[in-house]
Every structure is written in C-alpha cells, then in structure tokens.
mmCIF file of C-alpha atoms in Angstrom:
data_model
loop_
_atom_site.group_PDB
_atom_site.id
_atom_site.type_symbol
_atom_site.label_atom_id
_atom_site.label_comp_id
_atom_site.label_asym_id
_atom_site.label_seq_id
_atom_site.Cartn_x
_atom_site.Cartn_y
_atom_site.Cartn_z
ATOM 1 C CA LEU A 1 -17.595 236.931 -22.234
ATOM 2 C CA VAL A 2 -15.957 238.744 -25.167
ATOM 3 C CA GLY A 3 -18.251 237.045 -27.674
ATOM 4 C CA LEU A 4 -21.334 237.819 -25.609
ATOM 5 C CA VAL A 5 -20.467 241.496 -25.256
ATOM 6 C CA ILE A 6 -19.634 241.965 -28.932
ATOM 7 C CA GLY A 7 -22.751 240.041 -30.000
ATOM 8 C CA LEU A 8 -24.946 242.207 -27.780
ATOM 9 C CA LEU A 9 -23.237 245.371 -29.027
ATOM 10 C CA CYS A 10 -23.851 244.335 -32.633
ATOM 11 C CA SER A 11 -27.498 243.533 -31.888
ATOM 12 C CA PHE A 12 -27.965 246.892 -30.165
ATOM 13 C CA LEU A 13 -26.373 248.727 -33.095
ATOM 14 C CA PHE A 14 -28.488 246.937 -35.692
ATOM 15 C CA LYS A 15 -31.689 247.496 -33.727
ATOM 16 C CA ASN A 16 -31.176 251.217 -33.135
ATOM 17 C CA THR A 17 -29.899 252.275 -36.546
ATOM 18 C CA ARG A 18 -31.289 252.196 -40.074
ATOM 19 C CA ILE A 19 -28.580 249.873 -41.342
ATOM 20 C CA SER A 20 -31.278 247.528 -42.691
ATOM 21 C CA ASP A 21 -31.834 250.055 -45.491
ATOM 22 C CA HIS A 22 -28.417 248.992 -46.834
ATOM 23 C CA PRO A 23 -28.221 245.161 -46.975
ATOM 24 C CA THR A 24 -24.672 245.123 -48.344
ATOM 25 C CA TYR A 25 -23.313 247.120 -45.430
ATOM 26 C CA GLU A 26 -25.496 245.126 -43.073
ATOM 27 C CA LEU A 27 -23.861 241.844 -44.084
ATOM 28 C CA ALA A 28 -20.387 243.357 -44.091
ATOM 29 C CA LEU A 29 -20.859 244.638 -40.540
ATOM 30 C CA LEU A 30 -22.215 241.278 -39.432
ATOM 31 C CA PHE A 31 -19.045 239.560 -40.706
ATOM 32 C CA LEU A 32 -16.828 242.240 -39.179
ATOM 33 C CA PHE A 33 -18.449 241.950 -35.759
ATOM 34 C CA ALA A 34 -18.060 238.162 -35.846
ATOM 35 C CA TYR A 35 -14.415 238.416 -36.890
ATOM 36 C CA GLY A 36 -13.876 241.252 -34.401
ATOM 37 C CA SER A 37 -15.064 238.969 -31.630
ATOM 38 C CA TYR A 38 -12.517 236.337 -32.654
ATOM 39 C CA ALA A 39 -9.684 238.858 -33.039
ATOM 40 C CA MET A 40 -10.435 240.623 -29.754
ATOM 41 C CA ALA A 41 -10.395 237.354 -27.797
ATOM 42 C CA GLU A 42 -7.167 236.219 -29.451
ATOM 43 C CA SER A 43 -5.514 239.556 -28.687
ATOM 44 C CA MET A 44 -6.455 239.066 -25.027
ATOM 45 C CA ASP A 45 -4.954 235.516 -25.037
ATOM 46 C CA LEU A 46 -8.424 233.983 -24.775
ATOM 47 C CA SER A 47 -10.006 231.392 -27.043
ATOM 48 C CA GLY A 48 -11.073 233.074 -30.271
ATOM 49 C CA ILE A 49 -13.068 229.993 -31.274
ATOM 50 C CA MET A 50 -15.144 230.079 -28.110
ATOM 51 C CA SER A 51 -15.627 233.833 -28.421
ATOM 52 C CA LEU A 52 -16.823 233.400 -31.994
ATOM 53 C CA PHE A 53 -19.143 230.593 -30.900
ATOM 54 C CA PHE A 54 -20.826 232.678 -28.195
ATOM 55 C CA CYS A 55 -20.984 235.735 -30.454
ATOM 56 C CA GLY A 56 -22.739 233.562 -33.050
ATOM 57 C CA VAL A 57 -25.212 232.265 -30.479
ATOM 58 C CA VAL A 58 -26.074 235.806 -29.362
ATOM 59 C CA LEU A 59 -26.333 237.088 -32.937
ATOM 60 C CA ALA A 60 -28.557 234.173 -33.991
ATOM 61 C CA HIS A 61 -30.873 234.758 -31.038
ATOM 62 C CA TYR A 62 -31.036 238.552 -30.890
ATOM 63 C CA ASN A 63 -29.796 239.996 -34.157
ATOM 64 C CA SER A 64 -31.482 237.880 -36.824
ATOM 65 C CA TYR A 65 -34.744 239.755 -36.263
ATOM 66 C CA ASN A 66 -32.987 243.087 -36.792
ATOM 67 C CA LEU A 67 -31.751 242.156 -40.275
ATOM 68 C CA SER A 68 -33.660 242.987 -43.428
ATOM 69 C CA GLU A 69 -35.340 240.050 -45.186
ATOM 70 C CA THR A 70 -32.729 240.100 -47.930
ATOM 71 C CA SER A 71 -29.910 240.009 -45.406
ATOM 72 C CA GLN A 72 -31.533 237.247 -43.363
ATOM 73 C CA VAL A 73 -31.700 234.892 -46.339
ATOM 74 C CA THR A 74 -28.289 235.879 -47.669
ATOM 75 C CA ALA A 75 -26.558 235.629 -44.293
ATOM 76 C CA GLU A 76 -28.054 232.203 -43.638
ATOM 77 C CA VAL A 77 -26.875 230.838 -46.981
ATOM 78 C CA ILE A 78 -23.425 232.421 -46.711
ATOM 79 C CA PHE A 79 -22.809 231.240 -43.141
ATOM 80 C CA LEU A 80 -23.998 227.706 -43.924
ATOM 81 C CA SER A 81 -21.711 227.578 -46.949
ATOM 82 C CA ILE A 82 -18.717 228.886 -45.017
ATOM 83 C CA ALA A 83 -19.392 226.413 -42.195
ATOM 84 C CA GLN A 84 -19.531 223.512 -44.646
ATOM 85 C CA VAL A 85 -16.294 224.538 -46.355
ATOM 86 C CA ALA A 86 -14.508 225.079 -43.027
ATOM 87 C CA GLU A 87 -15.638 221.704 -41.695
ATOM 88 C CA THR A 88 -14.470 220.031 -44.901
ATOM 89 C CA PHE A 89 -11.034 221.638 -44.560
ATOM 90 C CA VAL A 90 -10.739 220.499 -40.937
ATOM 91 C CA PHE A 91 -11.548 216.920 -41.898
ATOM 92 C CA LEU A 92 -9.117 217.106 -44.829
ATOM 93 C CA TYR A 93 -6.438 218.375 -42.478
ATOM 94 C CA MET A 94 -7.163 215.545 -40.058
ATOM 95 C CA GLY A 95 -6.928 212.992 -42.853
ATOM 96 C CA MET A 96 -3.704 214.436 -44.204
ATOM 97 C CA GLY A 97 -2.190 214.308 -40.730
ATOM 98 C CA PHE A 98 -3.140 210.652 -40.512
ATOM 99 C CA PHE A 99 -1.732 209.632 -43.894
ATOM 100 C CA THR A 100 1.471 211.674 -43.803
ATOM 101 C CA GLY A 101 2.796 209.504 -41.008
ATOM 102 C CA ARG A 102 3.149 212.174 -38.336
ATOM 103 C CA PHE A 103 2.090 209.624 -35.755
ATOM 104 C CA SER A 104 5.112 207.631 -34.624
ATOM 105 C CA GLY A 105 3.284 205.076 -32.531
ATOM 106 C CA TRP A 106 -0.180 203.813 -31.759
ATOM 107 C CA SER A 107 -1.531 202.907 -28.376
ATOM 108 C CA THR A 108 -4.614 200.768 -28.823
ATOM 109 C CA ALA A 109 -5.321 200.921 -25.104
ATOM 110 C CA PHE A 110 -5.220 204.738 -25.127
ATOM 111 C CA ILE A 111 -7.539 204.895 -28.139
ATOM 112 C CA ALA A 112 -10.045 202.527 -26.512
ATOM 113 C CA ILE A 113 -9.926 204.403 -23.197
ATOM 114 C CA ALA A 114 -10.355 207.766 -24.962
ATOM 115 C CA ILE A 115 -13.376 206.572 -26.963
ATOM 116 C CA CYS A 116 -15.006 205.006 -23.887
ATOM 117 C CA SER A 117 -14.310 208.140 -21.832
ATOM 118 C CA CYS A 118 -15.955 210.326 -24.468
ATOM 119 C CA LEU A 119 -18.983 208.035 -24.674
ATOM 120 C CA PHE A 120 -19.435 207.927 -20.897
ATOM 121 C CA ALA A 121 -18.895 211.670 -20.494
ATOM 122 C CA ARG A 122 -21.535 212.359 -23.151
ATOM 123 C CA ILE A 123 -23.958 209.909 -21.489
ATOM 124 C CA PHE A 124 -23.527 211.504 -18.073
ATOM 125 C CA ASN A 125 -24.136 214.962 -19.544
ATOM 126 C CA THR A 126 -26.790 214.444 -22.213
ATOM 127 C CA PHE A 127 -29.338 212.338 -20.372
ATOM 128 C CA PRO A 128 -29.354 214.166 -16.997
ATOM 129 C CA ILE A 129 -29.522 217.584 -18.687
ATOM 130 C CA SER A 130 -32.337 216.330 -20.934
ATOM 131 C CA PHE A 131 -34.156 215.050 -17.833
ATOM 132 C CA VAL A 132 -33.887 218.478 -16.189
ATOM 133 C CA ALA A 133 -34.968 220.199 -19.410
ATOM 134 C CA ASN A 134 -37.953 217.852 -19.771
ATOM 135 C CA TYR A 135 -39.034 218.719 -16.249
ATOM 136 C CA THR A 136 -39.867 222.278 -17.324
ATOM 137 C CA ARG A 137 -40.716 221.818 -21.026
ATOM 138 C CA LYS A 138 -44.171 221.413 -22.485
ATOM 139 C CA VAL A 139 -42.815 219.520 -25.499
ATOM 140 C CA LYS A 140 -40.533 216.830 -24.062
ATOM 141 C CA ILE A 141 -37.303 215.640 -25.662
ATOM 142 C CA PRO A 142 -38.009 211.993 -26.539
ATOM 143 C CA LEU A 143 -35.524 209.277 -25.631
ATOM 144 C CA ARG A 144 -34.704 208.611 -29.289
ATOM 145 C CA MET A 145 -33.759 212.274 -29.762
ATOM 146 C CA GLN A 146 -31.615 212.139 -26.629
ATOM 147 C CA PHE A 147 -29.660 209.281 -28.202
ATOM 148 C CA VAL A 148 -29.182 211.382 -31.353
ATOM 149 C CA ILE A 149 -27.948 214.314 -29.229
ATOM 150 C CA TRP A 150 -25.609 211.968 -27.345
ATOM 151 C CA PHE A 151 -24.083 210.542 -30.514
ATOM 152 C CA ALA A 152 -23.989 213.800 -32.522
ATOM 153 C CA GLY A 153 -21.383 215.369 -30.240
ATOM 154 C CA LEU A 154 -18.762 212.758 -31.086
ATOM 155 C CA ARG A 155 -17.739 214.069 -34.507
ATOM 156 C CA GLY A 156 -14.532 215.708 -33.328
ATOM 157 C CA ALA A 157 -13.780 218.488 -35.823
ATOM 158 C CA ILE A 158 -14.089 221.249 -33.223
ATOM 159 C CA ALA A 159 -12.073 219.269 -30.678
ATOM 160 C CA PHE A 160 -9.353 218.688 -33.263
ATOM 161 C CA ALA A 161 -9.287 222.365 -34.233
ATOM 162 C CA LEU A 162 -9.012 223.374 -30.574
ATOM 163 C CA SER A 163 -6.240 220.834 -29.979
ATOM 164 C CA GLN A 164 -4.111 222.549 -32.617
ATOM 165 C CA ASN A 165 -3.771 225.518 -30.235
ATOM 166 C CA MET A 166 -2.695 223.301 -27.348
ATOM 167 C CA PRO A 167 0.640 224.406 -25.899
ATOM 168 C CA GLY A 168 3.337 222.006 -24.832
ATOM 169 C CA LYS A 169 5.139 218.962 -26.081
ATOM 170 C CA HIS A 170 1.991 216.908 -26.760
ATOM 171 C CA LYS A 171 0.615 219.234 -29.447
ATOM 172 C CA ASP A 172 1.353 216.825 -32.300
#
C-alpha cells in the first residue's frame, strides 16, 4: 500500500508540474521517490522491498509517460544497470555464504522437498492464472511461454534477499 500511494503521488506530481523541463531534477526526484517508498515502509515495520516493488510497478505504468524523452532513456538505462549490479551482488553473497562454511549440516531430504514444493507451487499458480488470463485476452499466452513463466520464477535472488530479514533462530 505504501509503494502504491507513493508511486501514485510521484506520478501525479510529475504530470501536473513542469519538472520535465529539468531532466536532471526529474531523475533525482524519481530516485528519491523510489527510495522514499522503501524508507517509509521500513520505518513503519513493513517490507521495504515489497513497497519498492509496487512503487516501481506504478511508476513504470503511470509515470514513464510523464518523463521527458531524455529522462525516459536515461532512467531506463540507469535502472537496468542498477538492477544488474544488485542482482550480481546478491548472487555473490549467496555464493560466499555457501563457500564460507556457514552451513553446519545438509539435509538432502529437505532440499529435495523444498525444490519439489517450489516446482509444484509454481505449476499450480502459473498455469491456472494463465488459463484465466487467456479466457479474456485476444492474444493468448501459448503453452511454451507458460512453461518459460513457470521456470523463470525459480531463480531465488529475491527470495534469498527477503530471507535475510527473517526474524528468529532460523535466519542463518
């Protein structure tokens, strides 16, 4: 909810002002609103990551048309670069955690059950939702694309990043 509200506020501000005459300030405000969404949610003991995600969705849908052409191109390149660097750091962190020996024991059964649970959960979400979406769409989502959607959600960087905020004795 925090991310939605801040994203809509940013979109309203950009639409009803002449900020597009100043691309530098436009990009700075875009970053500040995104970070403000994260910080506001964290200060309210909510998930800053989820707030940032929903703020990004709202900004991509409503605010990209309010940006000047220069800012649209620049923001796209900057955000893609930052996303790539952040994802690389998460995977590096995961790898370092694996090789530093923080894991005291392995449970092969748990690993197999976790992987199967993720696969089945994705199957029971992706295909029924795609079926419902195809019911109302003119351009249908083909079965091959549904398999890509099903498999693409199993990368794990976001889940790992969220697990680092997990309270309790099972954090590590």
